[in-house]
Amino acid sequence: MTDPKTTSVAQRRAHIAKRRARVDELTRDSRTIRDIAKELGVTKDVVYRDRLATRATRMAQYRDKAGQAAAAMAALRTAVTATEAARPAYQILVDDETAAEWLAQLREGAAALLAVADTFRDYYPHLTDPTATPPDPTATEGSRPS
């Protein structure tokens, strides 16, 4: 092992990042903390902290993506409201070519949005299937129906 006094901060961070990636990989392979610690030559506490750090990083990424989705949905609502208010089909000073282009854009957009809406079936079946029931947030993992 290298002397910590002679390694740079960047080198230590790179080493930690590499170790955490390996811990994450071994965790996905259902390895125990003890097995991982033994394989990597570190303590169980280091493996535990690495798992927590990896989980925290992943959760931050999920929150960022959720924020992006919320912003996109707000922009969509604004665009829909503006389009409805503009009433593009009723614009008499628009030539046929422009009207045809707008119609094509609306149809393409509608098809793309329907495809996005259809993905909600996978993650929120209780919202898209009237016979499905929402998950019980108080149920434990073992008590949930499969």
mmCIF file of N, CA and C in Angstrom:
data_model
loop_
_atom_site.group_PDB
_atom_site.id
_atom_site.type_symbol
_atom_site.label_atom_id
_atom_site.label_comp_id
_atom_site.label_asym_id
_atom_site.label_seq_id
_atom_site.Cartn_x
_atom_site.Cartn_y
_atom_site.Cartn_z
ATOM 1 N N MET A 1 0.843 -1.187 0.000
ATOM 2 C CA MET A 1 0.000 0.000 0.000
ATOM 3 C C MET A 1 0.879 1.237 0.000
ATOM 4 N N THR A 2 0.407 2.293 -0.622
ATOM 5 C CA THR A 2 1.202 3.509 -0.705
ATOM 6 C C THR A 2 1.124 4.287 0.597
ATOM 7 N N ASP A 3 2.140 5.094 0.829
ATOM 8 C CA ASP A 3 2.203 5.923 2.024
ATOM 9 C C ASP A 3 1.206 7.066 1.890
ATOM 10 N N PRO A 4 0.245 7.198 2.832
ATOM 11 C CA PRO A 4 -0.772 8.255 2.722
ATOM 12 C C PRO A 4 -0.174 9.652 2.698
ATOM 13 N N LYS A 5 1.039 9.812 3.266
ATOM 14 C CA LYS A 5 1.658 11.141 3.308
ATOM 15 C C LYS A 5 2.169 11.572 1.931
ATOM 16 N N THR A 6 2.406 10.615 1.040
ATOM 17 C CA THR A 6 2.958 10.950 -0.272
ATOM 18 C C THR A 6 1.925 10.920 -1.386
ATOM 19 N N THR A 7 0.697 10.494 -1.086
ATOM 20 C CA THR A 7 -0.341 10.473 -2.121
ATOM 21 C C THR A 7 -1.111 11.789 -2.090
ATOM 22 N N SER A 8 -1.495 12.237 -3.252
ATOM 23 C CA SER A 8 -2.246 13.489 -3.338
ATOM 24 C C SER A 8 -3.707 13.245 -2.980
ATOM 25 N N VAL A 9 -4.395 14.323 -2.727
ATOM 26 C CA VAL A 9 -5.829 14.243 -2.429
ATOM 27 C C VAL A 9 -6.559 13.613 -3.619
ATOM 28 N N ALA A 10 -6.192 14.002 -4.816
ATOM 29 C CA ALA A 10 -6.837 13.458 -6.017
ATOM 30 C C ALA A 10 -6.617 11.954 -6.118
ATOM 31 N N GLN A 11 -5.407 11.499 -5.788
ATOM 32 C CA GLN A 11 -5.125 10.064 -5.839
ATOM 33 C C GLN A 11 -5.950 9.309 -4.797
ATOM 34 N N ARG A 12 -6.067 9.883 -3.594
ATOM 35 C CA ARG A 12 -6.872 9.226 -2.541
ATOM 36 C C ARG A 12 -8.342 9.176 -2.949
ATOM 37 N N ARG A 13 -8.830 10.263 -3.524
ATOM 38 C CA ARG A 13 -10.235 10.284 -3.964
ATOM 39 C C ARG A 13 -10.476 9.265 -5.066
ATOM 40 N N ALA A 14 -9.522 9.156 -5.973
ATOM 41 C CA ALA A 14 -9.648 8.171 -7.051
ATOM 42 C C ALA A 14 -9.645 6.752 -6.487
ATOM 43 N N HIS A 15 -8.775 6.519 -5.503
ATOM 44 C CA HIS A 15 -8.705 5.196 -4.867
ATOM 45 C C HIS A 15 -10.032 4.868 -4.170
ATOM 46 N N ILE A 16 -10.569 5.836 -3.451
ATOM 47 C CA ILE A 16 -11.837 5.629 -2.739
ATOM 48 C C ILE A 16 -12.965 5.387 -3.737
ATOM 49 N N ALA A 17 -12.995 6.165 -4.801
ATOM 50 C CA ALA A 17 -14.048 5.992 -5.818
ATOM 51 C C ALA A 17 -13.966 4.600 -6.440
ATOM 52 N N LYS A 18 -12.757 4.147 -6.723
ATOM 53 C CA LYS A 18 -12.566 2.816 -7.309
ATOM 54 C C LYS A 18 -13.005 1.727 -6.324
ATOM 55 N N ARG A 19 -12.643 1.903 -5.048
ATOM 56 C CA ARG A 19 -13.042 0.924 -4.031
ATOM 57 C C ARG A 19 -14.561 0.908 -3.870
ATOM 58 N N ARG A 20 -15.175 2.085 -3.848
ATOM 59 C CA ARG A 20 -16.633 2.145 -3.690
ATOM 60 C C ARG A 20 -17.350 1.504 -4.875
ATOM 61 N N ALA A 21 -16.814 1.688 -6.056
ATOM 62 C CA ALA A 21 -17.403 1.043 -7.235
ATOM 63 C C ALA A 21 -17.318 -0.470 -7.091
ATOM 64 N N ARG A 22 -16.181 -0.949 -6.586
ATOM 65 C CA ARG A 22 -16.006 -2.399 -6.389
ATOM 66 C C ARG A 22 -16.943 -2.902 -5.286
ATOM 67 N N VAL A 23 -17.091 -2.127 -4.210
ATOM 68 C CA VAL A 23 -18.021 -2.496 -3.138
ATOM 69 C C VAL A 23 -19.440 -2.580 -3.692
ATOM 70 N N ASP A 24 -19.813 -1.610 -4.503
ATOM 71 C CA ASP A 24 -21.153 -1.600 -5.102
ATOM 72 C C ASP A 24 -21.352 -2.822 -5.997
ATOM 73 N N GLU A 25 -20.348 -3.142 -6.779
ATOM 74 C CA GLU A 25 -20.417 -4.316 -7.664
ATOM 75 C C GLU A 25 -20.571 -5.607 -6.860
ATOM 76 N N LEU A 26 -19.771 -5.749 -5.803
ATOM 77 C CA LEU A 26 -19.846 -6.959 -4.980
ATOM 78 C C LEU A 26 -21.163 -7.020 -4.208
ATOM 79 N N THR A 27 -21.674 -5.867 -3.814
ATOM 80 C CA THR A 27 -22.968 -5.818 -3.124
ATOM 81 C C THR A 27 -24.075 -6.307 -4.052
ATOM 82 N N ARG A 28 -24.038 -5.862 -5.317
ATOM 83 C CA ARG A 28 -25.037 -6.320 -6.292
ATOM 84 C C ARG A 28 -24.935 -7.825 -6.532
ATOM 85 N N ASP A 29 -23.754 -8.385 -6.287
ATOM 86 C CA ASP A 29 -23.563 -9.834 -6.414
ATOM 87 C C ASP A 29 -23.978 -10.565 -5.138
ATOM 88 N N SER A 30 -24.646 -9.861 -4.227
ATOM 89 C CA SER A 30 -25.166 -10.410 -2.967
ATOM 90 C C SER A 30 -24.066 -10.887 -2.023
ATOM 91 N N ARG A 31 -22.930 -10.242 -2.068
ATOM 92 C CA ARG A 31 -21.844 -10.588 -1.151
ATOM 93 C C ARG A 31 -22.072 -9.886 0.175
ATOM 94 N N THR A 32 -21.677 -10.511 1.256
ATOM 95 C CA THR A 32 -21.832 -9.921 2.581
ATOM 96 C C THR A 32 -20.766 -8.868 2.820
ATOM 97 N N ILE A 33 -21.016 -8.018 3.801
ATOM 98 C CA ILE A 33 -20.048 -6.990 4.166
ATOM 99 C C ILE A 33 -18.734 -7.643 4.571
ATOM 100 N N ARG A 34 -18.822 -8.701 5.334
ATOM 101 C CA ARG A 34 -17.625 -9.403 5.792
ATOM 102 C C ARG A 34 -16.813 -9.942 4.606
ATOM 103 N N ASP A 35 -17.502 -10.570 3.642
ATOM 104 C CA ASP A 35 -16.813 -11.109 2.462
ATOM 105 C C ASP A 35 -16.141 -9.997 1.651
ATOM 106 N N ILE A 36 -16.858 -8.889 1.494
ATOM 107 C CA ILE A 36 -16.317 -7.766 0.725
ATOM 108 C C ILE A 36 -15.084 -7.196 1.427
ATOM 109 N N ALA A 37 -15.200 -7.003 2.740
ATOM 110 C CA ALA A 37 -14.076 -6.457 3.505
ATOM 111 C C ALA A 37 -12.852 -7.355 3.367
ATOM 112 N N LYS A 38 -13.063 -8.650 3.472
ATOM 113 C CA LYS A 38 -11.949 -9.594 3.356
ATOM 114 C C LYS A 38 -11.318 -9.523 1.972
ATOM 115 N N GLU A 39 -12.150 -9.496 0.932
ATOM 116 C CA GLU A 39 -11.630 -9.460 -0.434
ATOM 117 C C GLU A 39 -10.853 -8.184 -0.725
ATOM 118 N N LEU A 40 -11.341 -7.059 -0.198
ATOM 119 C CA LEU A 40 -10.704 -5.778 -0.496
ATOM 120 C C LEU A 40 -9.608 -5.398 0.502
ATOM 121 N N GLY A 41 -9.517 -6.159 1.582
ATOM 122 C CA GLY A 41 -8.485 -5.865 2.578
ATOM 123 C C GLY A 41 -8.757 -4.627 3.401
ATOM 124 N N VAL A 42 -10.033 -4.387 3.667
ATOM 125 C CA VAL A 42 -10.432 -3.248 4.498
ATOM 126 C C VAL A 42 -11.327 -3.765 5.617
ATOM 127 N N THR A 43 -11.682 -2.886 6.555
ATOM 128 C CA THR A 43 -12.550 -3.296 7.650
ATOM 129 C C THR A 43 -14.014 -3.326 7.206
ATOM 130 N N LYS A 44 -14.828 -3.997 7.994
ATOM 131 C CA LYS A 44 -16.268 -4.032 7.712
ATOM 132 C C LYS A 44 -16.864 -2.626 7.797
ATOM 133 N N ASP A 45 -16.320 -1.804 8.699
ATOM 134 C CA ASP A 45 -16.818 -0.434 8.831
ATOM 135 C C ASP A 45 -16.582 0.376 7.558
ATOM 136 N N VAL A 46 -15.441 0.168 6.922
ATOM 137 C CA VAL A 46 -15.145 0.865 5.674
ATOM 138 C C VAL A 46 -16.149 0.445 4.603
ATOM 139 N N VAL A 47 -16.424 -0.852 4.523
ATOM 140 C CA VAL A 47 -17.386 -1.348 3.534
ATOM 141 C C VAL A 47 -18.766 -0.766 3.823
ATOM 142 N N TYR A 48 -19.155 -0.744 5.088
ATOM 143 C CA TYR A 48 -20.453 -0.199 5.463
ATOM 144 C C TYR A 48 -20.554 1.269 5.060
ATOM 145 N N ARG A 49 -19.520 2.060 5.361
ATOM 146 C CA ARG A 49 -19.522 3.485 4.997
ATOM 147 C C ARG A 49 -19.540 3.664 3.475
ATOM 148 N N ASP A 50 -18.804 2.810 2.773
ATOM 149 C CA ASP A 50 -18.815 2.879 1.310
ATOM 150 C C ASP A 50 -20.207 2.599 0.767
ATOM 151 N N ARG A 51 -20.888 1.621 1.340
ATOM 152 C CA ARG A 51 -22.259 1.321 0.903
ATOM 153 C C ARG A 51 -23.175 2.507 1.148
ATOM 154 N N LEU A 52 -23.054 3.130 2.314
ATOM 155 C CA LEU A 52 -23.884 4.301 2.621
ATOM 156 C C LEU A 52 -23.591 5.449 1.663
ATOM 157 N N ALA A 53 -22.316 5.680 1.382
ATOM 158 C CA ALA A 53 -21.941 6.767 0.471
ATOM 159 C C ALA A 53 -22.476 6.511 -0.929
ATOM 160 N N THR A 54 -22.382 5.276 -1.392
ATOM 161 C CA THR A 54 -22.887 4.924 -2.718
ATOM 162 C C THR A 54 -24.396 5.110 -2.773
ATOM 163 N N ARG A 55 -25.079 4.678 -1.724
ATOM 164 C CA ARG A 55 -26.539 4.828 -1.661
ATOM 165 C C ARG A 55 -26.920 6.304 -1.653
ATOM 166 N N ALA A 56 -26.181 7.120 -0.887
ATOM 167 C CA ALA A 56 -26.481 8.555 -0.823
ATOM 168 C C ALA A 56 -26.273 9.211 -2.192
ATOM 169 N N THR A 57 -25.215 8.824 -2.884
ATOM 170 C CA THR A 57 -24.954 9.361 -4.218
ATOM 171 C C THR A 57 -26.075 8.984 -5.173
ATOM 172 N N ARG A 58 -26.492 7.729 -5.107
ATOM 173 C CA ARG A 58 -27.571 7.260 -5.984
ATOM 174 C C ARG A 58 -28.866 8.005 -5.682
ATOM 175 N N MET A 59 -29.165 8.220 -4.409
ATOM 176 C CA MET A 59 -30.390 8.938 -4.047
ATOM 177 C C MET A 59 -30.332 10.387 -4.525
ATOM 178 N N ALA A 60 -29.161 11.014 -4.448
ATOM 179 C CA ALA A 60 -29.023 12.385 -4.950
ATOM 180 C C ALA A 60 -29.271 12.428 -6.452
ATOM 181 N N GLN A 61 -28.791 11.424 -7.159
ATOM 182 C CA GLN A 61 -29.033 11.361 -8.604
ATOM 183 C C GLN A 61 -30.515 11.190 -8.888
ATOM 184 N N TYR A 62 -31.200 10.362 -8.101
ATOM 185 C CA TYR A 62 -32.640 10.169 -8.278
ATOM 186 C C TYR A 62 -33.388 11.473 -8.022
ATOM 187 N N ARG A 63 -32.971 12.210 -6.971
ATOM 188 C CA ARG A 63 -33.633 13.493 -6.679
ATOM 189 C C ARG A 63 -33.415 14.480 -7.821
ATOM 190 N N ASP A 64 -32.204 14.500 -8.385
ATOM 191 C CA ASP A 64 -31.931 15.380 -9.518
ATOM 192 C C ASP A 64 -32.836 15.033 -10.701
ATOM 193 N N LYS A 65 -32.963 13.742 -10.994
ATOM 194 C CA LYS A 65 -33.810 13.312 -12.102
ATOM 195 C C LYS A 65 -35.278 13.656 -11.822
ATOM 196 N N ALA A 66 -35.706 13.525 -10.577
ATOM 197 C CA ALA A 66 -37.086 13.877 -10.229
ATOM 198 C C ALA A 66 -37.305 15.378 -10.426
ATOM 199 N N GLY A 67 -36.308 16.182 -10.088
ATOM 200 C CA GLY A 67 -36.404 17.625 -10.303
ATOM 201 C C GLY A 67 -36.485 17.960 -11.784
ATOM 202 N N GLN A 68 -35.704 17.244 -12.590
ATOM 203 C CA GLN A 68 -35.757 17.453 -14.037
ATOM 204 C C GLN A 68 -37.135 17.085 -14.586
ATOM 205 N N ALA A 69 -37.693 15.996 -14.084
ATOM 206 C CA ALA A 69 -39.023 15.577 -14.535
ATOM 207 C C ALA A 69 -40.073 16.607 -14.142
ATOM 208 N N ALA A 70 -39.979 17.131 -12.911
ATOM 209 C CA ALA A 70 -40.937 18.144 -12.458
ATOM 210 C C ALA A 70 -40.834 19.402 -13.315
ATOM 211 N N ALA A 71 -39.612 19.815 -13.635
ATOM 212 C CA ALA A 71 -39.422 21.001 -14.473
ATOM 213 C C ALA A 71 -39.965 20.764 -15.882
ATOM 214 N N ALA A 72 -39.741 19.570 -16.417
ATOM 215 C CA ALA A 72 -40.254 19.246 -17.756
ATOM 216 C C ALA A 72 -41.775 19.242 -17.761
ATOM 217 N N MET A 73 -42.381 18.698 -16.722
ATOM 218 C CA MET A 73 -43.847 18.677 -16.652
ATOM 219 C C MET A 73 -44.410 20.097 -16.533
ATOM 220 N N ALA A 74 -43.741 20.972 -15.783
ATOM 221 C CA ALA A 74 -44.190 22.366 -15.672
ATOM 222 C C ALA A 74 -44.060 23.072 -17.020
ATOM 223 N N ALA A 75 -42.953 22.826 -17.720
ATOM 224 C CA ALA A 75 -42.763 23.433 -19.045
ATOM 225 C C ALA A 75 -43.796 22.918 -20.034
ATOM 226 N N LEU A 76 -44.124 21.637 -19.936
ATOM 227 C CA LEU A 76 -45.147 21.051 -20.810
ATOM 228 C C LEU A 76 -46.495 21.725 -20.569
ATOM 229 N N ARG A 77 -46.846 21.869 -19.293
ATOM 230 C CA ARG A 77 -48.130 22.502 -18.976
ATOM 231 C C ARG A 77 -48.178 23.926 -19.521
ATOM 232 N N THR A 78 -47.075 24.654 -19.379
ATOM 233 C CA THR A 78 -47.000 26.022 -19.898
ATOM 234 C C THR A 78 -47.152 26.026 -21.415
ATOM 235 N N ALA A 79 -46.470 25.095 -22.081
ATOM 236 C CA ALA A 79 -46.550 25.019 -23.541
ATOM 237 C C ALA A 79 -47.960 24.656 -24.003
ATOM 238 N N VAL A 80 -48.587 23.739 -23.317
ATOM 239 C CA VAL A 80 -49.958 23.343 -23.689
ATOM 240 C C VAL A 80 -50.909 24.520 -23.506
ATOM 241 N N THR A 81 -50.791 25.206 -22.397
ATOM 242 C CA THR A 81 -51.654 26.361 -22.133
ATOM 243 C C THR A 81 -51.454 27.441 -23.193
ATOM 244 N N ALA A 82 -50.204 27.716 -23.538
ATOM 245 C CA ALA A 82 -49.917 28.732 -24.558
ATOM 246 C C ALA A 82 -50.443 28.301 -25.922
ATOM 247 N N THR A 83 -50.308 27.023 -26.242
ATOM 248 C CA THR A 83 -50.795 26.522 -27.530
ATOM 249 C C THR A 83 -52.318 26.616 -27.601
ATOM 250 N N GLU A 84 -52.980 26.235 -26.516
ATOM 251 C CA GLU A 84 -54.446 26.343 -26.483
ATOM 252 C C GLU A 84 -54.884 27.795 -26.647
ATOM 253 N N ALA A 85 -54.189 28.695 -25.962
ATOM 254 C CA ALA A 85 -54.548 30.115 -26.034
ATOM 255 C C ALA A 85 -54.294 30.690 -27.428
ATOM 256 N N ALA A 86 -53.263 30.211 -28.098
ATOM 257 C CA ALA A 86 -52.928 30.720 -29.436
ATOM 258 C C ALA A 86 -53.909 30.228 -30.491
ATOM 259 N N ARG A 87 -54.590 29.124 -30.231
ATOM 260 C CA ARG A 87 -55.567 28.542 -31.157
ATOM 261 C C ARG A 87 -55.010 28.480 -32.572
ATOM 262 N N PRO A 88 -53.933 27.700 -32.761
ATOM 263 C CA PRO A 88 -53.242 27.703 -34.057
ATOM 264 C C PRO A 88 -54.118 27.308 -35.244
ATOM 265 N N ALA A 89 -55.115 26.490 -35.047
ATOM 266 C CA ALA A 89 -55.963 26.071 -36.175
ATOM 267 C C ALA A 89 -56.857 27.197 -36.680
ATOM 268 N N TYR A 90 -57.040 28.236 -35.876
ATOM 269 C CA TYR A 90 -57.948 29.326 -36.249
ATOM 270 C C TYR A 90 -57.223 30.559 -36.780
ATOM 271 N N GLN A 91 -55.940 30.441 -37.054
ATOM 272 C CA GLN A 91 -55.169 31.589 -37.540
ATOM 273 C C GLN A 91 -55.352 31.741 -39.041
ATOM 274 N N ILE A 92 -56.152 32.730 -39.444
ATOM 275 C CA ILE A 92 -56.519 32.869 -40.852
ATOM 276 C C ILE A 92 -55.396 33.426 -41.721
ATOM 277 N N LEU A 93 -54.413 34.059 -41.145
ATOM 278 C CA LEU A 93 -53.332 34.637 -41.940
ATOM 279 C C LEU A 93 -52.140 33.679 -42.065
ATOM 280 N N VAL A 94 -52.362 32.406 -41.782
ATOM 281 C CA VAL A 94 -51.300 31.403 -41.884
ATOM 282 C C VAL A 94 -51.493 30.630 -43.175
ATOM 283 N N ASP A 95 -50.405 30.461 -43.919
ATOM 284 C CA ASP A 95 -50.495 29.737 -45.189
ATOM 285 C C ASP A 95 -50.635 28.231 -44.929
ATOM 286 N N ASP A 96 -51.051 27.513 -45.952
ATOM 287 C CA ASP A 96 -51.295 26.070 -45.826
ATOM 288 C C ASP A 96 -50.040 25.302 -45.418
ATOM 289 N N GLU A 97 -48.894 25.721 -45.936
ATOM 290 C CA GLU A 97 -47.651 25.013 -45.618
ATOM 291 C C GLU A 97 -47.342 25.106 -44.119
ATOM 292 N N THR A 98 -47.479 26.300 -43.556
ATOM 293 C CA THR A 98 -47.238 26.492 -42.122
ATOM 294 C C THR A 98 -48.266 25.723 -41.301
ATOM 295 N N ALA A 99 -49.538 25.792 -41.722
ATOM 296 C CA ALA A 99 -50.589 25.064 -41.003
ATOM 297 C C ALA A 99 -50.317 23.565 -41.024
ATOM 298 N N ALA A 100 -49.883 23.045 -42.162
ATOM 299 C CA ALA A 100 -49.570 21.618 -42.265
ATOM 300 C C ALA A 100 -48.397 21.262 -41.357
ATOM 301 N N GLU A 101 -47.418 22.144 -41.287
ATOM 302 C CA GLU A 101 -46.256 21.918 -40.417
ATOM 303 C C GLU A 101 -46.696 21.899 -38.952
ATOM 304 N N TRP A 102 -47.521 22.850 -38.550
ATOM 305 C CA TRP A 102 -48.014 22.886 -37.177
ATOM 306 C C TRP A 102 -48.804 21.629 -36.844
ATOM 307 N N LEU A 103 -49.662 21.224 -37.769
ATOM 308 C CA LEU A 103 -50.461 20.017 -37.546
ATOM 309 C C LEU A 103 -49.554 18.802 -37.359
ATOM 310 N N ALA A 104 -48.538 18.677 -38.197
ATOM 311 C CA ALA A 104 -47.596 17.561 -38.078
ATOM 312 C C ALA A 104 -46.867 17.606 -36.736
ATOM 313 N N GLN A 105 -46.455 18.809 -36.330
ATOM 314 C CA GLN A 105 -45.774 18.952 -35.040
ATOM 315 C C GLN A 105 -46.694 18.558 -33.881
ATOM 316 N N LEU A 106 -47.944 18.996 -33.943
ATOM 317 C CA LEU A 106 -48.896 18.638 -32.893
ATOM 318 C C LEU A 106 -49.125 17.129 -32.829
ATOM 319 N N ARG A 107 -49.266 16.509 -33.991
ATOM 320 C CA ARG A 107 -49.488 15.056 -34.013
ATOM 321 C C ARG A 107 -48.264 14.293 -33.516
ATOM 322 N N GLU A 108 -47.065 14.716 -33.919
ATOM 323 C CA GLU A 108 -45.836 14.075 -33.444
ATOM 324 C C GLU A 108 -45.697 14.239 -31.937
ATOM 325 N N GLY A 109 -45.957 15.458 -31.477
ATOM 326 C CA GLY A 109 -45.878 15.716 -30.036
ATOM 327 C C GLY A 109 -46.889 14.899 -29.259
ATOM 328 N N ALA A 110 -48.107 14.817 -29.783
ATOM 329 C CA ALA A 110 -49.156 14.046 -29.114
ATOM 330 C C ALA A 110 -48.778 12.561 -29.048
ATOM 331 N N ALA A 111 -48.219 12.031 -30.135
ATOM 332 C CA ALA A 111 -47.811 10.623 -30.150
ATOM 333 C C ALA A 111 -46.692 10.377 -29.147
ATOM 334 N N ALA A 112 -45.724 11.286 -29.096
ATOM 335 C CA ALA A 112 -44.617 11.132 -28.154
ATOM 336 C C ALA A 112 -45.125 11.207 -26.710
ATOM 337 N N LEU A 113 -46.041 12.137 -26.446
ATOM 338 C CA LEU A 113 -46.586 12.266 -25.097
ATOM 339 C C LEU A 113 -47.433 11.055 -24.713
ATOM 340 N N LEU A 114 -48.167 10.502 -25.656
ATOM 341 C CA LEU A 114 -48.929 9.275 -25.369
ATOM 342 C C LEU A 114 -47.991 8.128 -25.025
ATOM 343 N N ALA A 115 -46.869 8.045 -25.710
ATOM 344 C CA ALA A 115 -45.893 6.999 -25.403
ATOM 345 C C ALA A 115 -45.341 7.187 -23.987
ATOM 346 N N VAL A 116 -45.071 8.431 -23.608
ATOM 347 C CA VAL A 116 -44.598 8.705 -22.252
ATOM 348 C C VAL A 116 -45.685 8.355 -21.241
ATOM 349 N N ALA A 117 -46.919 8.743 -21.529
ATOM 350 C CA ALA A 117 -48.037 8.434 -20.627
ATOM 351 C C ALA A 117 -48.205 6.925 -20.470
ATOM 352 N N ASP A 118 -48.006 6.178 -21.543
ATOM 353 C CA ASP A 118 -48.142 4.722 -21.473
ATOM 354 C C ASP A 118 -47.116 4.085 -20.547
ATOM 355 N N THR A 119 -45.956 4.718 -20.372
ATOM 356 C CA THR A 119 -44.956 4.147 -19.467
ATOM 357 C C THR A 119 -45.411 4.184 -18.013
ATOM 358 N N PHE A 120 -46.379 5.003 -17.706
ATOM 359 C CA PHE A 120 -46.888 5.060 -16.338
ATOM 360 C C PHE A 120 -47.550 3.738 -15.937
ATOM 361 N N ARG A 121 -48.015 2.970 -16.929
ATOM 362 C CA ARG A 121 -48.610 1.659 -16.619
ATOM 363 C C ARG A 121 -47.626 0.765 -15.882
ATOM 364 N N ASP A 122 -46.352 0.846 -16.252
ATOM 365 C CA ASP A 122 -45.342 -0.014 -15.642
ATOM 366 C C ASP A 122 -45.092 0.326 -14.183
ATOM 367 N N TYR A 123 -45.069 1.607 -13.860
ATOM 368 C CA TYR A 123 -44.694 2.036 -12.523
ATOM 369 C C TYR A 123 -45.873 2.436 -11.638
ATOM 370 N N TYR A 124 -46.979 2.788 -12.249
ATOM 371 C CA TYR A 124 -48.147 3.238 -11.494
ATOM 372 C C TYR A 124 -49.407 2.554 -12.018
ATOM 373 N N PRO A 125 -49.464 1.232 -11.962
ATOM 374 C CA PRO A 125 -50.630 0.542 -12.531
ATOM 375 C C PRO A 125 -51.931 0.945 -11.857
ATOM 376 N N HIS A 126 -51.866 1.323 -10.587
ATOM 377 C CA HIS A 126 -53.081 1.726 -9.879
ATOM 378 C C HIS A 126 -53.643 3.042 -10.409
ATOM 379 N N LEU A 127 -52.831 3.821 -11.134
ATOM 380 C CA LEU A 127 -53.322 5.060 -11.729
ATOM 381 C C LEU A 127 -53.918 4.840 -13.110
ATOM 382 N N THR A 128 -53.507 3.772 -13.772
ATOM 383 C CA THR A 128 -53.937 3.541 -15.151
ATOM 384 C C THR A 128 -54.934 2.402 -15.290
ATOM 385 N N ASP A 129 -55.034 1.557 -14.269
ATOM 386 C CA ASP A 129 -55.974 0.431 -14.305
ATOM 387 C C ASP A 129 -56.984 0.632 -13.177
ATOM 388 N N PRO A 130 -58.243 0.884 -13.513
ATOM 389 C CA PRO A 130 -59.233 1.173 -12.469
ATOM 390 C C PRO A 130 -59.453 0.013 -11.497
ATOM 391 N N THR A 131 -59.079 -1.217 -11.871
ATOM 392 C CA THR A 131 -59.283 -2.343 -10.966
ATOM 393 C C THR A 131 -58.084 -2.582 -10.057
ATOM 394 N N ALA A 132 -56.949 -1.934 -10.333
ATOM 395 C CA ALA A 132 -55.756 -2.113 -9.500
ATOM 396 C C ALA A 132 -55.876 -1.259 -8.247
ATOM 397 N N THR A 133 -55.236 -1.709 -7.184
ATOM 398 C CA THR A 133 -55.249 -0.959 -5.935
ATOM 399 C C THR A 133 -53.861 -0.382 -5.684
ATOM 400 N N PRO A 134 -53.819 0.819 -5.106
ATOM 401 C CA PRO A 134 -52.511 1.421 -4.838
ATOM 402 C C PRO A 134 -51.761 0.615 -3.775
ATOM 403 N N PRO A 135 -50.429 0.657 -3.796
ATOM 404 C CA PRO A 135 -49.663 -0.068 -2.786
ATOM 405 C C PRO A 135 -49.884 0.553 -1.414
ATOM 406 N N ASP A 136 -49.826 -0.284 -0.393
ATOM 407 C CA ASP A 136 -49.971 0.180 0.983
ATOM 408 C C ASP A 136 -48.612 0.667 1.469
ATOM 409 N N PRO A 137 -48.444 1.974 1.715
ATOM 410 C CA PRO A 137 -47.136 2.484 2.113
ATOM 411 C C PRO A 137 -46.684 1.972 3.483
ATOM 412 N N THR A 138 -47.624 1.451 4.276
ATOM 413 C CA THR A 138 -47.255 0.949 5.606
ATOM 414 C C THR A 138 -46.900 -0.533 5.579
ATOM 415 N N ALA A 139 -47.140 -1.202 4.460
ATOM 416 C CA ALA A 139 -46.842 -2.636 4.372
ATOM 417 C C ALA A 139 -45.340 -2.859 4.328
ATOM 418 N N THR A 140 -44.903 -3.918 4.979
ATOM 419 C CA THR A 140 -43.489 -4.278 4.931
ATOM 420 C C THR A 140 -43.231 -5.078 3.672
ATOM 421 N N GLU A 141 -41.970 -5.183 3.303
ATOM 422 C CA GLU A 141 -41.613 -5.856 2.056
ATOM 423 C C GLU A 141 -42.151 -7.277 2.024
ATOM 424 N N GLY A 142 -42.070 -7.998 3.123
ATOM 425 C CA GLY A 142 -42.516 -9.391 3.147
ATOM 426 C C GLY A 142 -44.023 -9.556 3.129
ATOM 427 N N SER A 143 -44.762 -8.497 3.541
ATOM 428 C CA SER A 143 -46.207 -8.630 3.628
ATOM 429 C C SER A 143 -46.936 -8.152 2.382
ATOM 430 N N ARG A 144 -46.215 -7.593 1.436
ATOM 431 C CA ARG A 144 -46.859 -7.108 0.216
ATOM 432 C C ARG A 144 -47.234 -8.270 -0.680
ATOM 433 N N PRO A 145 -48.401 -8.183 -1.294
ATOM 434 C CA PRO A 145 -48.780 -9.250 -2.222
ATOM 435 C C PRO A 145 -47.917 -9.200 -3.470
ATOM 436 N N SER A 146 -47.667 -10.378 -4.070
ATOM 437 C CA SER A 146 -46.822 -10.394 -5.267
ATOM 438 C C SER A 146 -47.627 -10.335 -6.513
#
